[in-house]
Coordinates of C-alpha atoms and ligand atoms in Angstrom, one line a residue:
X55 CA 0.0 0.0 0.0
X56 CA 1.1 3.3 -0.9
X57 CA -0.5 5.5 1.4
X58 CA -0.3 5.0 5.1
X59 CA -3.0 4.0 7.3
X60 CA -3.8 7.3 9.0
X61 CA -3.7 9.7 5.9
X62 CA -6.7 6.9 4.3
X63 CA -8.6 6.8 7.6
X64 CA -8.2 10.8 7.6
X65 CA -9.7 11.3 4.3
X66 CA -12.1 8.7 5.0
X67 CA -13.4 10.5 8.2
X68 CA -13.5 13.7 6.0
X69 CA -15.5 11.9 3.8
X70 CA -17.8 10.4 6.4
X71 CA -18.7 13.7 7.7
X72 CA -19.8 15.1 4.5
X73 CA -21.8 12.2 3.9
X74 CA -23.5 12.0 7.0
X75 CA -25.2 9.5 8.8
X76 CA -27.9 8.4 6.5
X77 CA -25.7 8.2 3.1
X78 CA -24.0 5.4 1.9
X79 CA -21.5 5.2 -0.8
X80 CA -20.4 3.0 -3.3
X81 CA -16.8 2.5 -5.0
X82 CA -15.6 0.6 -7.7
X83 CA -11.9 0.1 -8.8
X84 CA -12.9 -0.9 -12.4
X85 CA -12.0 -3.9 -14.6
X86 CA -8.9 -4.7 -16.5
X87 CA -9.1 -4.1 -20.1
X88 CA -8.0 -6.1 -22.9
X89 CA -5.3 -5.2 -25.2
X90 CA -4.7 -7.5 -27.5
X91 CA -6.2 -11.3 -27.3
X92 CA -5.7 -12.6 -23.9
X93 CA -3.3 -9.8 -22.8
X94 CA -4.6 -7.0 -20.7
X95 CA -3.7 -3.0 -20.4
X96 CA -1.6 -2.6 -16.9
X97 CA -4.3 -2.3 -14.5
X98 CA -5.1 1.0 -13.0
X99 CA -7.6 1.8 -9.9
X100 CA -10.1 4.7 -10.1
X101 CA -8.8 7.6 -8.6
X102 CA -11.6 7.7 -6.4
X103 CA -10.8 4.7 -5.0
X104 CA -7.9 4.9 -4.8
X105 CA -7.4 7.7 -3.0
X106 CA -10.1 6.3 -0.1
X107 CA -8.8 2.9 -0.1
X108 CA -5.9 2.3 -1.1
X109 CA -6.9 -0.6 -2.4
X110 CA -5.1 -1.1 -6.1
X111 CA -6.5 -4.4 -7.5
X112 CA -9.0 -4.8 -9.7
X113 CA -12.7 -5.2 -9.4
X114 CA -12.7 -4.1 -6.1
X115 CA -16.2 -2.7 -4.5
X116 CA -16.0 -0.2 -1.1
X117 CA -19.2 0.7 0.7
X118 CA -19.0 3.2 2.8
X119 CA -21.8 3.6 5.2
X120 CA -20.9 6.5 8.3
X121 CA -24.0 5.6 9.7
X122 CA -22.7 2.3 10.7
X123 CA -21.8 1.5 14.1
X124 CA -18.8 -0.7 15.2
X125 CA -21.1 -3.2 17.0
X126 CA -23.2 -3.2 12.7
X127 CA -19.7 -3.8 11.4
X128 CA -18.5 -0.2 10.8
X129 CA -18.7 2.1 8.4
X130 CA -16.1 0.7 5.7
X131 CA -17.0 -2.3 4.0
X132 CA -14.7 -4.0 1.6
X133 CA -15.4 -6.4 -1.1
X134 CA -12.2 -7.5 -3.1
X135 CA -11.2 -10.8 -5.5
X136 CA -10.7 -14.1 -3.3
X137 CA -7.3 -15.6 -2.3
X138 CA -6.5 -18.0 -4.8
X139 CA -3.0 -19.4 -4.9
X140 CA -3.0 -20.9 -8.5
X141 CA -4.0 -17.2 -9.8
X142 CA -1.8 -15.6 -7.5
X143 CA 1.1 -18.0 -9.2
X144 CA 0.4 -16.3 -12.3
X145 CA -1.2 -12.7 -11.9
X146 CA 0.5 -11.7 -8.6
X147 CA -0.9 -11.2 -5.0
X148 CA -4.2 -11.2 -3.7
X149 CA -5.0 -9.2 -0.6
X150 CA -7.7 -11.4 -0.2
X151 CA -11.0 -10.6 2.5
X152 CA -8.6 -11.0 5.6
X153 CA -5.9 -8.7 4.1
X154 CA -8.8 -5.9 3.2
X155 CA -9.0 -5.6 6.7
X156 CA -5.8 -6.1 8.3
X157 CA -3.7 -4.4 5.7
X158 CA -6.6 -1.9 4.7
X159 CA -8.1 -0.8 7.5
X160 CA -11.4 -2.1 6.5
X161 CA -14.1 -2.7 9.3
X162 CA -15.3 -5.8 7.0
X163 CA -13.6 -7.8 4.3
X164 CA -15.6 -9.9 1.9
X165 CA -15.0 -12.0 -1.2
X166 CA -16.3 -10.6 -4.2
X167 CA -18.6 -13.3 -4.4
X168 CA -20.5 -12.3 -1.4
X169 CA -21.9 -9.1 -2.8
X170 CA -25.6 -9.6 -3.6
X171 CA -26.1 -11.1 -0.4
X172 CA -24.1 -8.3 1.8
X173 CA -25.2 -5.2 -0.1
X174 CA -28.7 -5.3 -0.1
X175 CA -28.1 -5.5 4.0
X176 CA -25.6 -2.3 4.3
X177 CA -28.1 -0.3 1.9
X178 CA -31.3 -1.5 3.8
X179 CA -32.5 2.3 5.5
X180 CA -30.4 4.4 3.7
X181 CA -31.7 7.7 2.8
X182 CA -29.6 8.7 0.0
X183 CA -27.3 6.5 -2.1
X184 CA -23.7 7.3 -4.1
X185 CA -23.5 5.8 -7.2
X186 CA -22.0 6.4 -10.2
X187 CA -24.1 5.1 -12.9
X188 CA -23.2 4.5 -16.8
X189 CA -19.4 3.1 -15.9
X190 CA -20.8 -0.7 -16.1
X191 CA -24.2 -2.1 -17.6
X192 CA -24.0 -5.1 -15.5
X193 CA -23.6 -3.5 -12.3
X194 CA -26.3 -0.8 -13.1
X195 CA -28.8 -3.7 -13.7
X196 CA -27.6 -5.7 -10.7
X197 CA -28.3 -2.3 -8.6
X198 CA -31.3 -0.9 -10.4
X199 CA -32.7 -4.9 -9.1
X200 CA -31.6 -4.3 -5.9
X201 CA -33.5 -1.1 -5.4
X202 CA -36.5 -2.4 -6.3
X203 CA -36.3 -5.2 -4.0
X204 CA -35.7 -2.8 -0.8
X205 CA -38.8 -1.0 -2.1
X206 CA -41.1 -3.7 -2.6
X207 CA -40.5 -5.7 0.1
X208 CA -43.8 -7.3 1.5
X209 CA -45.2 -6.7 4.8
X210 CA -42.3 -4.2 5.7
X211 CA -42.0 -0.2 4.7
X212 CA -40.1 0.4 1.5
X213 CA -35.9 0.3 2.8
X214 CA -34.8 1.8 -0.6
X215 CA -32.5 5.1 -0.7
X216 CA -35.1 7.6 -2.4
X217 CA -32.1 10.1 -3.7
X218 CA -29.3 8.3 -6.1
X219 CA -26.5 10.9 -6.5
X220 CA -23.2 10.9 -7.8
X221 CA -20.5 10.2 -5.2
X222 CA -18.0 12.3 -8.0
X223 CA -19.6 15.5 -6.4
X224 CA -18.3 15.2 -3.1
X225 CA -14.7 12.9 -3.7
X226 CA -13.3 15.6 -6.4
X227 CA -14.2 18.7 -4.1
X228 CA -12.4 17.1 -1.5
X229 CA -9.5 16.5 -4.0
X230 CA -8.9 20.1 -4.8
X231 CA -7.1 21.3 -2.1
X232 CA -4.2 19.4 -2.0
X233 CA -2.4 17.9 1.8
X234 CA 1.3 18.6 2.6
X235 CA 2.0 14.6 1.3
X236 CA 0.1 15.3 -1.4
X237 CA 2.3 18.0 -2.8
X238 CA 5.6 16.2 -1.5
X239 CA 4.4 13.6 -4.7
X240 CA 3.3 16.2 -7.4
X241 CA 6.5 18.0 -6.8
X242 CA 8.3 14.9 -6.5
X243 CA 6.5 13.7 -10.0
X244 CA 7.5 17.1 -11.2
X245 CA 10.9 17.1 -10.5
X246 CA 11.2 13.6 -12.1
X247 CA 9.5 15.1 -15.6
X248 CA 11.5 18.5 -15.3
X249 CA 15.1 16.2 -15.7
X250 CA 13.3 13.5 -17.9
X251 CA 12.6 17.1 -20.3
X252 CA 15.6 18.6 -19.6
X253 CA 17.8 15.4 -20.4
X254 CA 15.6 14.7 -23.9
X255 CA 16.4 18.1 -24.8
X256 CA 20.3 17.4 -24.3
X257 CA 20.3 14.0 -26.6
X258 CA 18.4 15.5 -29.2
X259 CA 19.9 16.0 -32.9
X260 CA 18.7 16.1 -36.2
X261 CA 18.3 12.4 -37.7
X262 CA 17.0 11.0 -34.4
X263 CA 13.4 9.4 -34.2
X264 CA 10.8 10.9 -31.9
X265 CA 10.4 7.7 -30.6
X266 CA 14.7 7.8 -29.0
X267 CA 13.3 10.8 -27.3
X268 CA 10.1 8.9 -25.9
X269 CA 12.1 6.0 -25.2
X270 CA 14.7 8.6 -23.0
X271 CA 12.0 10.0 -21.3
X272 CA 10.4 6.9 -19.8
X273 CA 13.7 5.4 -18.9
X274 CA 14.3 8.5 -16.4
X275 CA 10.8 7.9 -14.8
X276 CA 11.4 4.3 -14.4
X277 CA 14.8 5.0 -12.9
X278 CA 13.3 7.7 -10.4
X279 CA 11.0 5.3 -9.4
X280 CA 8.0 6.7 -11.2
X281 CA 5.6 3.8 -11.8
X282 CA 4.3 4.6 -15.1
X283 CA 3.8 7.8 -17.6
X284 CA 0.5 10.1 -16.4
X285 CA -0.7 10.1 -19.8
X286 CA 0.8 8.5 -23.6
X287 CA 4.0 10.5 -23.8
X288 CA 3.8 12.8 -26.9
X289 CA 7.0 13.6 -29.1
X290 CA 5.9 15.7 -32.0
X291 CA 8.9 16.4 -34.4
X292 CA 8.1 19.2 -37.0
X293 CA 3.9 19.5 -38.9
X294 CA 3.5 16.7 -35.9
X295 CA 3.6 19.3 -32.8
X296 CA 0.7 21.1 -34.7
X297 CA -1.5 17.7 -33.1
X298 CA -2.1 18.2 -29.9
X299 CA -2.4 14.7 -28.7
X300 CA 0.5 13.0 -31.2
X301 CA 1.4 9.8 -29.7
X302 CA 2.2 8.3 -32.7
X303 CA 5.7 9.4 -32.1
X304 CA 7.4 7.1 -35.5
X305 CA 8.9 10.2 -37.1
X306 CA 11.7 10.9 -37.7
X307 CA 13.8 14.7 -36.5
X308 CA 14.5 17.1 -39.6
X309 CA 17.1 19.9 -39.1
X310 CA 15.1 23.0 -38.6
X311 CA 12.2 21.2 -36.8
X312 CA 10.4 22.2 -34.1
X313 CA 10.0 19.3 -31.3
X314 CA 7.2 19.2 -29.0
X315 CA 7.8 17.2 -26.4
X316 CA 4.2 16.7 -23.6
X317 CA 5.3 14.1 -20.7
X318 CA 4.8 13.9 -17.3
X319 CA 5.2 10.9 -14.7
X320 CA 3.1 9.4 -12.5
X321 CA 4.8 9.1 -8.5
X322 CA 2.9 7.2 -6.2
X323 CA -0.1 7.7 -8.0
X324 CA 0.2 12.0 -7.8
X325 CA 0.7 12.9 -11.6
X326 CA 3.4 15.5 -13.2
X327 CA 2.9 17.1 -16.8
X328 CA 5.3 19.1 -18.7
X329 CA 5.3 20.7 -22.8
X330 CA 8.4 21.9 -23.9
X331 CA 9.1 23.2 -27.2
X332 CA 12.4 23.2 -29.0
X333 CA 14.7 23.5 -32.1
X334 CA 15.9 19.8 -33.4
X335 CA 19.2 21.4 -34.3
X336 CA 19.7 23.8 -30.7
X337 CA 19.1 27.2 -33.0
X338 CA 15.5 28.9 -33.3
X339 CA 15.0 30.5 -36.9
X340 CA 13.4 34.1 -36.2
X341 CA 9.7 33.0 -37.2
X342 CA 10.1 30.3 -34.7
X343 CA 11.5 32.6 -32.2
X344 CA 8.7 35.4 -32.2
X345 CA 5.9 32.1 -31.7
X346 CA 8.1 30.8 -29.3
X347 CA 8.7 34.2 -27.3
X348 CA 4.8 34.9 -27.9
X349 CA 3.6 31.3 -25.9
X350 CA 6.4 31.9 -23.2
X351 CA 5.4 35.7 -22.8
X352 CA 1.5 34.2 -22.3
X353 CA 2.4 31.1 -20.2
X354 CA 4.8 33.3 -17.8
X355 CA 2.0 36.3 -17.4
X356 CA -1.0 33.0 -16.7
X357 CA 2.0 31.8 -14.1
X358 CA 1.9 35.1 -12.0
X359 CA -2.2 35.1 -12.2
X360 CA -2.2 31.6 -10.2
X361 CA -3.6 33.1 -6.7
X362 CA -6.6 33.2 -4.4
X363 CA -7.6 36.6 -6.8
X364 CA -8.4 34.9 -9.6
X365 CA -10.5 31.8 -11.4
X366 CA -9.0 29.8 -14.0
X367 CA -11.2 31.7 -16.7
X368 CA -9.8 35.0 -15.2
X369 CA -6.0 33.1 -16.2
X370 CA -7.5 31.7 -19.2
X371 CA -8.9 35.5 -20.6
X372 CA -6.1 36.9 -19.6
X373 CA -3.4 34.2 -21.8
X374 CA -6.4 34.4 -24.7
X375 CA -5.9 38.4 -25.1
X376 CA -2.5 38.2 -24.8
X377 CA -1.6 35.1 -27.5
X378 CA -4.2 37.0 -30.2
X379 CA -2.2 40.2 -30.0
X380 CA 0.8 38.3 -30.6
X381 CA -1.3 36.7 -33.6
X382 CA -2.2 39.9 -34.8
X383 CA 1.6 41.4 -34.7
X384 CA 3.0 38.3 -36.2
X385 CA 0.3 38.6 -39.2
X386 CA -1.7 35.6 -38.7
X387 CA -4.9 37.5 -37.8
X388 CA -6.1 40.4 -38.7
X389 CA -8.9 43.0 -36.9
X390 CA -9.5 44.2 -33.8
X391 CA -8.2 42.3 -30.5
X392 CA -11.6 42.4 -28.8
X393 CA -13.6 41.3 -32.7
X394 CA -11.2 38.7 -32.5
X395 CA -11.5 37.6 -29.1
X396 CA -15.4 38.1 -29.2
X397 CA -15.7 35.8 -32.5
X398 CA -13.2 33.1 -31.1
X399 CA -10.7 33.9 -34.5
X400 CA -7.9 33.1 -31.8
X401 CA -9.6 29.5 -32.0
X402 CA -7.9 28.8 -35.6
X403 CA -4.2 28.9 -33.9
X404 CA -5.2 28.2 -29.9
X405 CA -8.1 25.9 -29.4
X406 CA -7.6 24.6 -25.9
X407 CA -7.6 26.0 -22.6
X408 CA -5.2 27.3 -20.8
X409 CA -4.7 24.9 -18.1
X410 CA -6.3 22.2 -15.8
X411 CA -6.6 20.8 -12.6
X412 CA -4.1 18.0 -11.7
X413 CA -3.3 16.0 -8.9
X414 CA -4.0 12.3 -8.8
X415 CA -5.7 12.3 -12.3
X416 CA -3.7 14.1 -14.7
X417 CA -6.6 16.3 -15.6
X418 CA -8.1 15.7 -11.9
X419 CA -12.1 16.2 -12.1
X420 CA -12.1 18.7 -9.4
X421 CA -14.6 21.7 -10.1
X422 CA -14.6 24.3 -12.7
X423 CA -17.5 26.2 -11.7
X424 CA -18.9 26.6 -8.1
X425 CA -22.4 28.1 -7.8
X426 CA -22.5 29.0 -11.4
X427 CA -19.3 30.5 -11.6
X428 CA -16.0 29.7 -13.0
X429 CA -14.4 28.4 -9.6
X430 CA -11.0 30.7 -7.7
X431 CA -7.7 28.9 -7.4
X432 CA -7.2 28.1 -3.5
X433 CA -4.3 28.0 -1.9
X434 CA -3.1 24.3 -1.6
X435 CA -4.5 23.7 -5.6
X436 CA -2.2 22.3 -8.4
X437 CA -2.5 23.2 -12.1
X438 CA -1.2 23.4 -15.1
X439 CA -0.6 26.2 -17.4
X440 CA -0.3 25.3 -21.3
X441 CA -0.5 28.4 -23.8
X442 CA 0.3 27.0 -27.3
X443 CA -0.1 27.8 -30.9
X444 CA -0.7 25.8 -33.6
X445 CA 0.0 26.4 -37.7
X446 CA -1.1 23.5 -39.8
X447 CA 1.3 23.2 -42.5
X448 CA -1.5 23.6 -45.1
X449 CA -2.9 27.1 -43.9
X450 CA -2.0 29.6 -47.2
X451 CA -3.8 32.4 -45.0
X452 CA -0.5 32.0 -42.2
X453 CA 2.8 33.7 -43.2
X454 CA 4.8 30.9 -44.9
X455 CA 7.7 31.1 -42.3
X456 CA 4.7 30.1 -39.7
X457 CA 3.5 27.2 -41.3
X458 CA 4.1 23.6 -39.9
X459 CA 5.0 25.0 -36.5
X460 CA 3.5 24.2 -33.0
X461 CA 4.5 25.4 -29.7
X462 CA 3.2 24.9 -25.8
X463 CA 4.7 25.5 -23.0
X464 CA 3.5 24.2 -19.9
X465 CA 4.3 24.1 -16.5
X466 CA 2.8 22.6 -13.2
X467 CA 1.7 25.6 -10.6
X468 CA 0.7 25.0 -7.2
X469 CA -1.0 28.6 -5.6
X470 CA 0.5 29.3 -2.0
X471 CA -0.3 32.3 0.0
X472 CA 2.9 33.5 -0.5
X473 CA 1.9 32.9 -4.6
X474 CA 2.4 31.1 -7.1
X475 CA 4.7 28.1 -7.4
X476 CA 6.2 26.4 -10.3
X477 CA 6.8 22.9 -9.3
X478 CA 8.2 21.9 -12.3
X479 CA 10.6 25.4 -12.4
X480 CA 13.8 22.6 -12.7
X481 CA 13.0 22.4 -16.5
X482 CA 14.1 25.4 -18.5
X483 CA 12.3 27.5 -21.0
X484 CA 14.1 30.6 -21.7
X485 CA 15.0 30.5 -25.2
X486 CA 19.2 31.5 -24.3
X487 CA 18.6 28.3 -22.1
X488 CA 17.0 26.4 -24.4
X489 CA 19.5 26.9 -27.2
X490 CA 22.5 26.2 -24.7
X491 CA 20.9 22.7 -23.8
X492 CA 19.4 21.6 -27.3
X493 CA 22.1 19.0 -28.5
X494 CA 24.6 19.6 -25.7
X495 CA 24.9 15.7 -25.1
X496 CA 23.0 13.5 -23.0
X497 CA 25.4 10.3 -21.6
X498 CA 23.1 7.7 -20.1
X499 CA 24.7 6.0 -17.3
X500 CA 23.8 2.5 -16.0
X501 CA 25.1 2.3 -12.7
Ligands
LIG857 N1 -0.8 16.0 -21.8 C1 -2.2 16.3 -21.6 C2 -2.3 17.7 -21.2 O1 -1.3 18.5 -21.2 O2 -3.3 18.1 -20.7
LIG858 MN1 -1.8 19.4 -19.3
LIG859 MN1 0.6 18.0 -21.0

């Protein structure tokens, strides 16, 4: 287990309180996923779960019912895969129903296969129910069943929850603010990206494939310790870095390319994400300069606006006005800055926003708008900020210099009352900087 037993039973008793007595709330950790034939994707839990639990196998179910006194069993309820040493041989470890409890804190472990006897029992009186619905037919229907039963029961008043809502609401509120541990791993999963970057940056010359520099960067977070990448690394050499979410990553590096690089790690399950933009051959031309200088001018300014004062559209606005004046002066808009930003022209060349929410999801779901309006950055919350612009190679209406060209630049901001702080400040992004570092040599050492 990743997390220690007093941090989980913290935010559980955070959780229970919100809740309150009459509430109960269901978790699942998901299903593996096939890849290919009888081969499965690495198996990841939900977030959600995770960060209650930390219970990491797969098809797990948590009930958590506050309302629950020790002498009913408690409040957490576990339900997890049965000990099974033949599968264990093969797949790895089972926790098992006894481990659930002794090794996860749970008030009761069961086997899986005691679920549609047990739940019916910890939902029986419950006024309002958790659930997220829509992730998995059979469970819906197996619930949906289950309802009806506590409502039709004969000779007995209806024991069904009357309100269904979705647990999502309360977990990813809670998840915003971000706890002293919690920020020891994003700046820990920063720090790991930040010299996974900055070392790609030193091995890269013209003639390389994008996939050497993928291949750099996952090595580094595997040596730090990082257990996997947060998202499919992109490496966009060139027209590529005009995609936003490349992952192809077969081509190969032309002198006078632009590389877009977009990878972050994942350390003990808190995620880190990083863009860096760069000459192949360690030399911007002047066209690639001014785009260059024109993201980095936006990102720095959408740094400085991470406090208490603003929202995220406030930060968002603010990078929007400033990247479509730097369209207008570099010719690849023309009109007035508030016509342009009115109409959404700025769209053509900048079609995302300017940042996101991160933390244990690398876009973490936490809230975007709280009682109708765009939600403040508090202290103690992690984003990112990710200006970029965009030229498709095929646009005649773009100055030809411009064409084929993408930048972002993004960088991982925590907001502090003393302000904002760039946890991933290790990786450069000063053009003088960048130049000295493009192509300087990158020795890997195997100790
Ligand atoms: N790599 C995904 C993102 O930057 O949001
Ligand atoms: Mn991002
Ligand atoms: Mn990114």
């Amino acid at each position: 287990m990743r997390f220690d037993a007093q941090t989980l039973a913290a935010r559980r008793a955070r959780l229970y309180e919100q809740l309150g007595d009459g509430a109960v709330m269901i978790l699942r950790a998901g299903a593996p996923k096939m890849r290919s034939h009888d081969t499965d994707y690495r198996f990841r839990a939900h977030s959600d779960m995770v960060y209650l639990t930390g219970f990491e196998e797969p098809d797990a179910v948590a009930v958590f019912a506050p309302g629950r006194s020790a002498e009913q069993g408690g409040p957490f309820t576990l339900f997890v895969r049965p000990r099974d040493p033949k599968k264990e041989q093969w797949d790895g470890r089972r926790a098992g129903a006894e481990g659930a409890v002794d090794l996860y804190g749970a008030d009761r472990g069961y086997d899986l296969a005691q679920l549609d006897e047990e739940l019916p029992k910890l939902l029986e009186g419950a006024s309002e129910l958790h659930i997220e619905l829509g992730r998995d037919s059979a469970f819906d229907a197996k619930l949906h069943c289950l309802l009806a039963g506590l409502r039709r029961r004969r000779g007995k008043p209806p024991a069904n929850p009357s309100v269904l809502r979705d647990p999502r609401d309360l977990i990813q509120a809670m998840r915003l603010v971000k706890s002293d541990d919690e920020i020891a791993w994003l700046r820990r999963a920063s720090e790991i990206s930040a010299e996974a970057h900055t070392a790609a940056m030193r091995a890269c010359r013209p003639g390389m494939h994008e996939y050497e520099l993928q291949a750099l960067i996952e090595y580094i977070f595997a040596r730090r310790g990082a257990t996997a990448p947060s998202y499919n690394t992109i490496v966009g050499a060139g027209a590529n870095a005009t995609i936003l979410h490349y992952i192809e990553n077969r081509d190969p590096i032309a002198d006078g390319d632009i590389v877009l690089i977009d990878a972050g790690c994942e350390f003990n399950f808190y995620a880190g994400d990083i863009t860096r933009s760069f000459p192949a051959n360690g030399k911007f031309t002047p066209a690639q300069r001014d785009l260059y200088q024109a993201v980095l001018d936006a990102e720095i300014m959408g740094i400085g606006m991470c406090t208490a004062d603003n929202s995220w559209l406030d930060v968002h606005e603010a990078t929007v006005r400033s990247l479509t004046q730097a369209m207008v002066d570099m010719g690849l808009l023309s009109g007035t800055l508030d016509e342009l930003i009115e109409t959404k022209a700025y769209e053509k060349y900048y079609m995302h926003k300017t940042g996101h929410w991160i933390g244990i999801d690398v876009h973490d779901p936490n809230p975007y708008y709280a009682g109708g309006h765009a939600a403040k950055i508090p202290n103690g919350a992690v984003q990112t900020i990710e200006p970029g612009l965009y030229i498709p190679a095929d646009d005649e209406s773009a100055p030809a210099e411009l064409r084929g060209i993408g930048i972002r630049i993004e960088d991982d901001v925590l907001a502090t009352a003393a302000g904002p702080e760039v946890l991933t400040k290790a990786c450069p992004k000063a053009v003088s900087e960048i130049e000295a570092l493009v192509g300087s040599g990158y020795t890997l050492t195997l100790p």
